[in-house]
PDB file of C-alpha atoms in Angstrom:
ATOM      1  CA  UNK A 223       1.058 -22.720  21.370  1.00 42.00           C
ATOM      2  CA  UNK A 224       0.251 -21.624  17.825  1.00 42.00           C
ATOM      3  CA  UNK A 225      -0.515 -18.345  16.974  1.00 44.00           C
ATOM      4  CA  UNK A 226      -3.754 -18.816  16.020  1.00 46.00           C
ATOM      5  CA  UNK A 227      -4.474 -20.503  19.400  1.00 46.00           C
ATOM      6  CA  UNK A 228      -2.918 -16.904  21.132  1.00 50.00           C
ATOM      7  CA  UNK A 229      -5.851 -15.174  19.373  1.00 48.00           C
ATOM      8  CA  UNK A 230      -8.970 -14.497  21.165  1.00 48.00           C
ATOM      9  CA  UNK A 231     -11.686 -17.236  20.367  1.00 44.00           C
ATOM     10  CA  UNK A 232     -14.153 -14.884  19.196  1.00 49.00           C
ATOM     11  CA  UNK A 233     -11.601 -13.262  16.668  1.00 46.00           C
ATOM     12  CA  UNK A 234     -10.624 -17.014  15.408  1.00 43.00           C
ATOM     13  CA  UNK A 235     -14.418 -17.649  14.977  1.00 45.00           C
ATOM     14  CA  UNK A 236     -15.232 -14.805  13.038  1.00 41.00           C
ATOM     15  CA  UNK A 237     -12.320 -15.625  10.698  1.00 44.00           C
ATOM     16  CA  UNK A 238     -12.881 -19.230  10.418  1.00 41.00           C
ATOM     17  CA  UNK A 239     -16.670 -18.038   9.053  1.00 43.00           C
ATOM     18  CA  UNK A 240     -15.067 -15.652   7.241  1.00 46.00           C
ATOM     19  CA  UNK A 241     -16.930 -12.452   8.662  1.00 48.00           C
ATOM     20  CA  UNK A 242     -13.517 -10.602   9.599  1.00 73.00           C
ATOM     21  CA  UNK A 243     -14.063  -7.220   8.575  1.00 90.00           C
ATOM     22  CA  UNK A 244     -11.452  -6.427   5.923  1.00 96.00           C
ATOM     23  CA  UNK A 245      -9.638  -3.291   4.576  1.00 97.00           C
ATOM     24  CA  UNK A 246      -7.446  -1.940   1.812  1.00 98.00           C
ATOM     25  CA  UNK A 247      -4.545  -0.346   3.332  1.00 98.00           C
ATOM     26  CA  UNK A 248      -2.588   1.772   0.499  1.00 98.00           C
ATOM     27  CA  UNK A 249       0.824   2.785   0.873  1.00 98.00           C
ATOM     28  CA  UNK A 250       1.925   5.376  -1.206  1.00 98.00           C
ATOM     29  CA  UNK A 251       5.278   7.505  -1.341  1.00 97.00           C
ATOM     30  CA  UNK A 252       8.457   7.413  -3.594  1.00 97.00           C
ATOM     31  CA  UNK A 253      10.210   4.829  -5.597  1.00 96.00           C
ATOM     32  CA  UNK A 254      12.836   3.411  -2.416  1.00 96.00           C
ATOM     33  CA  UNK A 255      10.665   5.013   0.389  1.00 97.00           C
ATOM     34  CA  UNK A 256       9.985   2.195   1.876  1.00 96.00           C
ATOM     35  CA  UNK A 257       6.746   0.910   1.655  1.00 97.00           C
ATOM     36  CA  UNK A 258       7.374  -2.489   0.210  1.00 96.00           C
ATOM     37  CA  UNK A 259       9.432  -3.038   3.350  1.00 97.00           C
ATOM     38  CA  UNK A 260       6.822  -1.643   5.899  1.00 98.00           C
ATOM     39  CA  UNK A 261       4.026  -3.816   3.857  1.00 98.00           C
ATOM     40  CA  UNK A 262       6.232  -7.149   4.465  1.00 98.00           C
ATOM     41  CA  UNK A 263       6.785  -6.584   8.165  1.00 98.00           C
ATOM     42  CA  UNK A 264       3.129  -5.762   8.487  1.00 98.00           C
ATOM     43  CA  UNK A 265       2.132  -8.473   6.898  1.00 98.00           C
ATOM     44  CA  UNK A 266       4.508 -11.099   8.839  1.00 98.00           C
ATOM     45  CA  UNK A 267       2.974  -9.712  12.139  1.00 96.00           C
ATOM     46  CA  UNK A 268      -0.937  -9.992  11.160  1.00 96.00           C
ATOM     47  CA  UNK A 269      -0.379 -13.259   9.601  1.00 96.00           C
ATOM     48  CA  UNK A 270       1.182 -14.356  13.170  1.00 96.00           C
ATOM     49  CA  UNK A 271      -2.207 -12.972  14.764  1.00 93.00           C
ATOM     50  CA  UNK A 272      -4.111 -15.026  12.543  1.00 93.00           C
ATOM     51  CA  UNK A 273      -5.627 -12.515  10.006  1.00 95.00           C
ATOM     52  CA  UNK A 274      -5.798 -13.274   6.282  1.00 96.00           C
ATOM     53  CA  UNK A 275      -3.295 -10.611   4.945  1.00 98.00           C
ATOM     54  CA  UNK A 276      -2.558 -10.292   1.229  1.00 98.00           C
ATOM     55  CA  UNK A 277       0.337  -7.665  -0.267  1.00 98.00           C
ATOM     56  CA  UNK A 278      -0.329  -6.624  -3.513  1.00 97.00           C
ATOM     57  CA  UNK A 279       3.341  -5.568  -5.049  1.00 93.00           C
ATOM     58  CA  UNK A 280       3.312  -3.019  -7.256  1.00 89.00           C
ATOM     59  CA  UNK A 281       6.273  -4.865  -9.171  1.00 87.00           C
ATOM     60  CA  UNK A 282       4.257  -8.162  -9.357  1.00 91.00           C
ATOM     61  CA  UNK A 283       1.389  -6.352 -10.593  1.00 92.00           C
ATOM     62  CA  UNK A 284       3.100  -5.006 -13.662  1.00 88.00           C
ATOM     63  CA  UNK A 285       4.055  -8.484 -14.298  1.00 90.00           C
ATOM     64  CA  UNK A 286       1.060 -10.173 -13.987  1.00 89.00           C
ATOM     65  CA  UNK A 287      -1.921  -8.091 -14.223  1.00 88.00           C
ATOM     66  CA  UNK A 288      -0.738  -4.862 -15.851  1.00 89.00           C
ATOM     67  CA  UNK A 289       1.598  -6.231 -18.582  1.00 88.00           C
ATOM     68  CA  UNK A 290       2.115  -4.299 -21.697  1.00 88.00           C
ATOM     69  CA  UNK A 291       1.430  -1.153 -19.670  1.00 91.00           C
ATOM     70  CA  UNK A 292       4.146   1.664 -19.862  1.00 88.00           C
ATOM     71  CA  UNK A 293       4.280   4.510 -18.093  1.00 88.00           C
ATOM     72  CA  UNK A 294       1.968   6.961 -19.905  1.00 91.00           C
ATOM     73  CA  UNK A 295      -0.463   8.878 -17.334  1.00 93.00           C
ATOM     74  CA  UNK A 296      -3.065   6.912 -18.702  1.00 95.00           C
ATOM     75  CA  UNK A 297      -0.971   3.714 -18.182  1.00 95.00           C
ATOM     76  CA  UNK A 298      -0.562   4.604 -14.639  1.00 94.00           C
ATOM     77  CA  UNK A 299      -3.961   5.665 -13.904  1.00 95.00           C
ATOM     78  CA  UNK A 300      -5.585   2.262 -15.406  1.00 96.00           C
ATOM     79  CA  UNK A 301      -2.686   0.056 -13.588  1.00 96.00           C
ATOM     80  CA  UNK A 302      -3.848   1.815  -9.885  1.00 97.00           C
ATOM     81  CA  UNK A 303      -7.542   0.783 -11.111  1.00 97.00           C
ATOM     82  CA  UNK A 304      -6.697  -2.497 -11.673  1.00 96.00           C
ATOM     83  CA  UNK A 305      -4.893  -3.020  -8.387  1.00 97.00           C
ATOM     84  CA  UNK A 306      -7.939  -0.750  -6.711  1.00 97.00           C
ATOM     85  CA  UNK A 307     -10.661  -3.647  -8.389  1.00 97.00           C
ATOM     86  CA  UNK A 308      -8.606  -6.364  -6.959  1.00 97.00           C
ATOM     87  CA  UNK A 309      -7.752  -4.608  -3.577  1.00 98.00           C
ATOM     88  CA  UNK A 310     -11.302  -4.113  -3.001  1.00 97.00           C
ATOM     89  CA  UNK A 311     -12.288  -7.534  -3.974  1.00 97.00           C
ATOM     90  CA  UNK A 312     -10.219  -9.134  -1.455  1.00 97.00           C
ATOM     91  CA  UNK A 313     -11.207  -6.670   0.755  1.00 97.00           C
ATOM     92  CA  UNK A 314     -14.910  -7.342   0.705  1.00 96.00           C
ATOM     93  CA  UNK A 315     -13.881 -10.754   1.761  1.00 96.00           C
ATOM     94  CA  UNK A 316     -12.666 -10.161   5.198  1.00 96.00           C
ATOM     95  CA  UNK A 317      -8.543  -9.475   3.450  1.00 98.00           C
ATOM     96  CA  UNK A 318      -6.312  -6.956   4.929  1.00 98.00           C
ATOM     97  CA  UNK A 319      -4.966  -5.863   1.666  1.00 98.00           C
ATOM     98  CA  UNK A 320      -1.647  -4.161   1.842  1.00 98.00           C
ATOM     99  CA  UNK A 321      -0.877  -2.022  -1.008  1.00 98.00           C
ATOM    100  CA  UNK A 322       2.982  -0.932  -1.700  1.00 98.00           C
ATOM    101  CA  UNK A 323       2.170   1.084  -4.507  1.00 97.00           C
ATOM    102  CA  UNK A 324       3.455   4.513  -5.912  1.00 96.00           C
ATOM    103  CA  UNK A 325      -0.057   5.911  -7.428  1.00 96.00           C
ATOM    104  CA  UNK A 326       1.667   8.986  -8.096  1.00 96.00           C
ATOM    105  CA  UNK A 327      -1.827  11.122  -8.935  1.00 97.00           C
ATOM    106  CA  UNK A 328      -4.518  11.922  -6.375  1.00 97.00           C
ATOM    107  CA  UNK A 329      -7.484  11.863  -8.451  1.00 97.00           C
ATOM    108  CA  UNK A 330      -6.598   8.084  -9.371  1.00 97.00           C
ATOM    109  CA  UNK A 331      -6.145   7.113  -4.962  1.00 97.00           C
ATOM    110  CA  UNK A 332      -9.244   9.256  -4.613  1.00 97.00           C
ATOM    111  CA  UNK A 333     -11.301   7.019  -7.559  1.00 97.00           C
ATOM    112  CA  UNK A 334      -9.998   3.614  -5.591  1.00 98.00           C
ATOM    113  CA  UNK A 335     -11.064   5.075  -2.084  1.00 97.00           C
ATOM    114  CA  UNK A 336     -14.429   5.967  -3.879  1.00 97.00           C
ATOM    115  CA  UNK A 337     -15.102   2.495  -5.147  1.00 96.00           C
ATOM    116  CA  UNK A 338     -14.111   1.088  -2.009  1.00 97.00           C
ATOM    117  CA  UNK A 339     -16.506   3.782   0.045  1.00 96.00           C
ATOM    118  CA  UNK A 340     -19.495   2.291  -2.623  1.00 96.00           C
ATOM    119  CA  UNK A 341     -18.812  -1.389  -1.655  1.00 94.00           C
ATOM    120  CA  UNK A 342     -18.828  -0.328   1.853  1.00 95.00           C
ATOM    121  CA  UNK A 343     -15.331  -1.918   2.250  1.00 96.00           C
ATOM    122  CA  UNK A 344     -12.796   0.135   4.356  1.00 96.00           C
ATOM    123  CA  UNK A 345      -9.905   1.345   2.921  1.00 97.00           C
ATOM    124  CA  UNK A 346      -6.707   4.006   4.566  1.00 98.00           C
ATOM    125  CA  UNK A 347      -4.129   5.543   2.482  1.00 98.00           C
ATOM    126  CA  UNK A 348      -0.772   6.024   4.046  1.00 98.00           C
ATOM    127  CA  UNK A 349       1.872   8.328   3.039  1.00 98.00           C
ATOM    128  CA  UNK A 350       5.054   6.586   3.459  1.00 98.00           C
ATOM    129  CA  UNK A 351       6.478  10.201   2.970  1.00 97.00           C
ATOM    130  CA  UNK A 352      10.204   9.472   2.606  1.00 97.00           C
ATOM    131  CA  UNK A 353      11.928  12.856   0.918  1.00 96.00           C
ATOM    132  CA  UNK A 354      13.443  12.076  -2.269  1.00 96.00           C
ATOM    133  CA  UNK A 355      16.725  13.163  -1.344  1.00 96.00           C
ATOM    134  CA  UNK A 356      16.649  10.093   0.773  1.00 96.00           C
ATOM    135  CA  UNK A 357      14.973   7.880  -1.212  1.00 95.00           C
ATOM    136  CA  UNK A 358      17.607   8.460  -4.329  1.00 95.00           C
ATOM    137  CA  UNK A 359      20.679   7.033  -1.490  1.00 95.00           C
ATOM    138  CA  UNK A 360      18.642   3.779  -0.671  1.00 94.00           C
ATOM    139  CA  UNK A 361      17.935   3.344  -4.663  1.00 90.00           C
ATOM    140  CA  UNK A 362      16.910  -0.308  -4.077  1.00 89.00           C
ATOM    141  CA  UNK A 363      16.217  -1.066  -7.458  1.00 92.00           C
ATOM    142  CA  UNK A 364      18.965   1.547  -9.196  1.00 92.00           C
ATOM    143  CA  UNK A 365      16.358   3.727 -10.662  1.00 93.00           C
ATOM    144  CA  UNK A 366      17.616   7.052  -9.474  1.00 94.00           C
ATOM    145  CA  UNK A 367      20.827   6.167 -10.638  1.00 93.00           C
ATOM    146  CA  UNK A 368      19.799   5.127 -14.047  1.00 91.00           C
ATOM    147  CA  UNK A 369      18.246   8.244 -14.657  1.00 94.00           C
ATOM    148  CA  UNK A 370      20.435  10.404 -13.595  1.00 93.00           C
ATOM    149  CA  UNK A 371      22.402   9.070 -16.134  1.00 93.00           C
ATOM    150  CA  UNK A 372      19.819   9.071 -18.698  1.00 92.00           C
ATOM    151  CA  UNK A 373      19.156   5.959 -19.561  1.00 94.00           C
ATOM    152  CA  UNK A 374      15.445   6.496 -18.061  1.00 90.00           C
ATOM    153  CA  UNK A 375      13.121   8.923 -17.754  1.00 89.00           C
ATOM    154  CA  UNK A 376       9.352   9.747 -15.866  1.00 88.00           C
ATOM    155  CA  UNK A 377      10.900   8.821 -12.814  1.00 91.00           C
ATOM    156  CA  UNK A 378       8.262   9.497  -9.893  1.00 93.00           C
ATOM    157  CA  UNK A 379       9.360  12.582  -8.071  1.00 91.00           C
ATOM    158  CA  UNK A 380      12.466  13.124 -10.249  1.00 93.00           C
ATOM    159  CA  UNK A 381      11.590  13.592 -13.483  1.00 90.00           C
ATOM    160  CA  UNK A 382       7.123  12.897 -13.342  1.00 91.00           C
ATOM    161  CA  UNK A 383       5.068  14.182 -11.184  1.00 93.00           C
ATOM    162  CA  UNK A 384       4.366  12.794  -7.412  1.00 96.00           C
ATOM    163  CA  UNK A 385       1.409  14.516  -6.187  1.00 97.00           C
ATOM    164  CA  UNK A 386       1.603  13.779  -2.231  1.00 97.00           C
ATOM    165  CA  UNK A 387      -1.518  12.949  -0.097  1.00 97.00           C
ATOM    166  CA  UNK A 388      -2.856  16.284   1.576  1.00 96.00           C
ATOM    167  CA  UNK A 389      -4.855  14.386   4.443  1.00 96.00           C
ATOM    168  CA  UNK A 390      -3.598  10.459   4.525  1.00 97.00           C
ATOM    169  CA  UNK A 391      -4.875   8.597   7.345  1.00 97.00           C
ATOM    170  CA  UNK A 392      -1.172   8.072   8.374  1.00 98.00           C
ATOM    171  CA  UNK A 393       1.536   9.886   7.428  1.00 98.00           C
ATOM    172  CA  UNK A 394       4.908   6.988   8.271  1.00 97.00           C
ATOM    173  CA  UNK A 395       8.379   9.814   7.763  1.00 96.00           C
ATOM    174  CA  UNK A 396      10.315   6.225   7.478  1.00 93.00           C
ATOM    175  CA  UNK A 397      13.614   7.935   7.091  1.00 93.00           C
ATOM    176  CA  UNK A 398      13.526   8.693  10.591  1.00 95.00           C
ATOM    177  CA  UNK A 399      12.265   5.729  12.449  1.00 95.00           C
ATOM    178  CA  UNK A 400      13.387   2.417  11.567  1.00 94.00           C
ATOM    179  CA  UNK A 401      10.655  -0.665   9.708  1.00 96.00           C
ATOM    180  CA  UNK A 402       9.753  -2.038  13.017  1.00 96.00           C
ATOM    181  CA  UNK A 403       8.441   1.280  14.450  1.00 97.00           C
ATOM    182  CA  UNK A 404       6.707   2.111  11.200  1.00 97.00           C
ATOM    183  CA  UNK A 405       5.012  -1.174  10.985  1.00 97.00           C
ATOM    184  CA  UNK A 406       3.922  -0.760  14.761  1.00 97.00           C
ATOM    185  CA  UNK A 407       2.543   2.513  13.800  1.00 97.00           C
ATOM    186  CA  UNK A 408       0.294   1.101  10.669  1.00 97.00           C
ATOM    187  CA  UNK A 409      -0.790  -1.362  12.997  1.00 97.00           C
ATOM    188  CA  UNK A 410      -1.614   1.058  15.487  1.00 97.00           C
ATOM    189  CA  UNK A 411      -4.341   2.766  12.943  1.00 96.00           C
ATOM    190  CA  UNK A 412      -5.498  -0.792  12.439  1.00 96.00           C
ATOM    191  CA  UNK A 413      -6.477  -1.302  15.634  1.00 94.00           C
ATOM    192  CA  UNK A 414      -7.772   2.206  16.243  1.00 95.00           C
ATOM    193  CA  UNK A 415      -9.932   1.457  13.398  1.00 92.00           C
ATOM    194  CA  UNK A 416     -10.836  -1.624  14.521  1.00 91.00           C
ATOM    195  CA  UNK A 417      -9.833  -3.860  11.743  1.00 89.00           C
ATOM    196  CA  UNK A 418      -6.984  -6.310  14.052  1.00 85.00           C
TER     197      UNK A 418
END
């Protein structure tokens, strides 16, 4: 039996017509905290249940959509705008959008939730809230280690500001529960906000 065939037949219906309600769910935290990873699991599960589920990497982004920006304040702000505009878009249309991305500065997560609150499209920030201390040992992509030894620097947390959620709508410590268990816990806001 498929997956989508597991799904209840009104749930299947409404995303065959494409009225599913969609979010933007926005995981923020530090460089190697994990939210890439939590996004991926996430995403594997819903797809499974038969929702349309797109992750928005903050690393394919810069590629793609944001290339030629550095790392300037302003850079950052108008590269979380341009994921926000795209989240939101995809998120009108009945997309869990799962957002792995640092946005270091509050007013810039509080200007996507905004736009998102005047499309009437849902959207949850998580705080995948992974101390730095922990996040500079995993060092996935060797950035804590390359500026420690100078060779960068406006490192997120480090070196340039991180300014933390105050209120997320989950706060995920991944450094002491493993992916699965923070993956069932982003899923568990889902459903208690009805959107799987």
């Amino acid at each position: 039996m498929s997956a989508d065939a597991e799904a209840p037949l009104e749930d299947r219906e409404r995303e065959m017509n494409g009225t599913a309600e969609g979010a933007t769910v926005w995981l923020t935290g530090l460089p190697s905290a994990g939210k890439t990873t939590i996004a991926g699991v996430l995403a594997a599960q819903l797809r499974a249940a038969g929702r349309r589920v797109e992750v928005l990497d903050g690393d394919e982004i810069r590629t793609f959509l944001s290339a030629g920006l550095g790392f300037s304040r302003e850079d950052r702000d108008l590269n979380v705008q341009r994921i926000g505009f795209v989240a939101e878009l995809l998120a009108s249309h009945g997309v869990i959008v799962l957002v792995p991305v640092i946005a270091p500065y509050a007013d810039s997560r509080e200007a996507v939730r905004k736009r998102h609150q005047a499309g009437g499209t849902g959207y949850l920030e998580v705080h995948v809230a992974t101390p730095v201390e922990v996040c500079s040992e995993r060092d996935v992509k060797g950035l804590y280690a390359r500026q420690a030894s100078g060779e960068i620097s406006g490192l997120t947390g480090v070196d340039d500001p991180y300014e933390a959620p105050e209120e997320p709508d989950l706060r995920i410590e991944a450094h002491r529960q493993g992916v699965e268990e923070s993956a069932a816990a982003l899923r568990a806001l889902l459903s208690e906000r009805g959107l799987v």
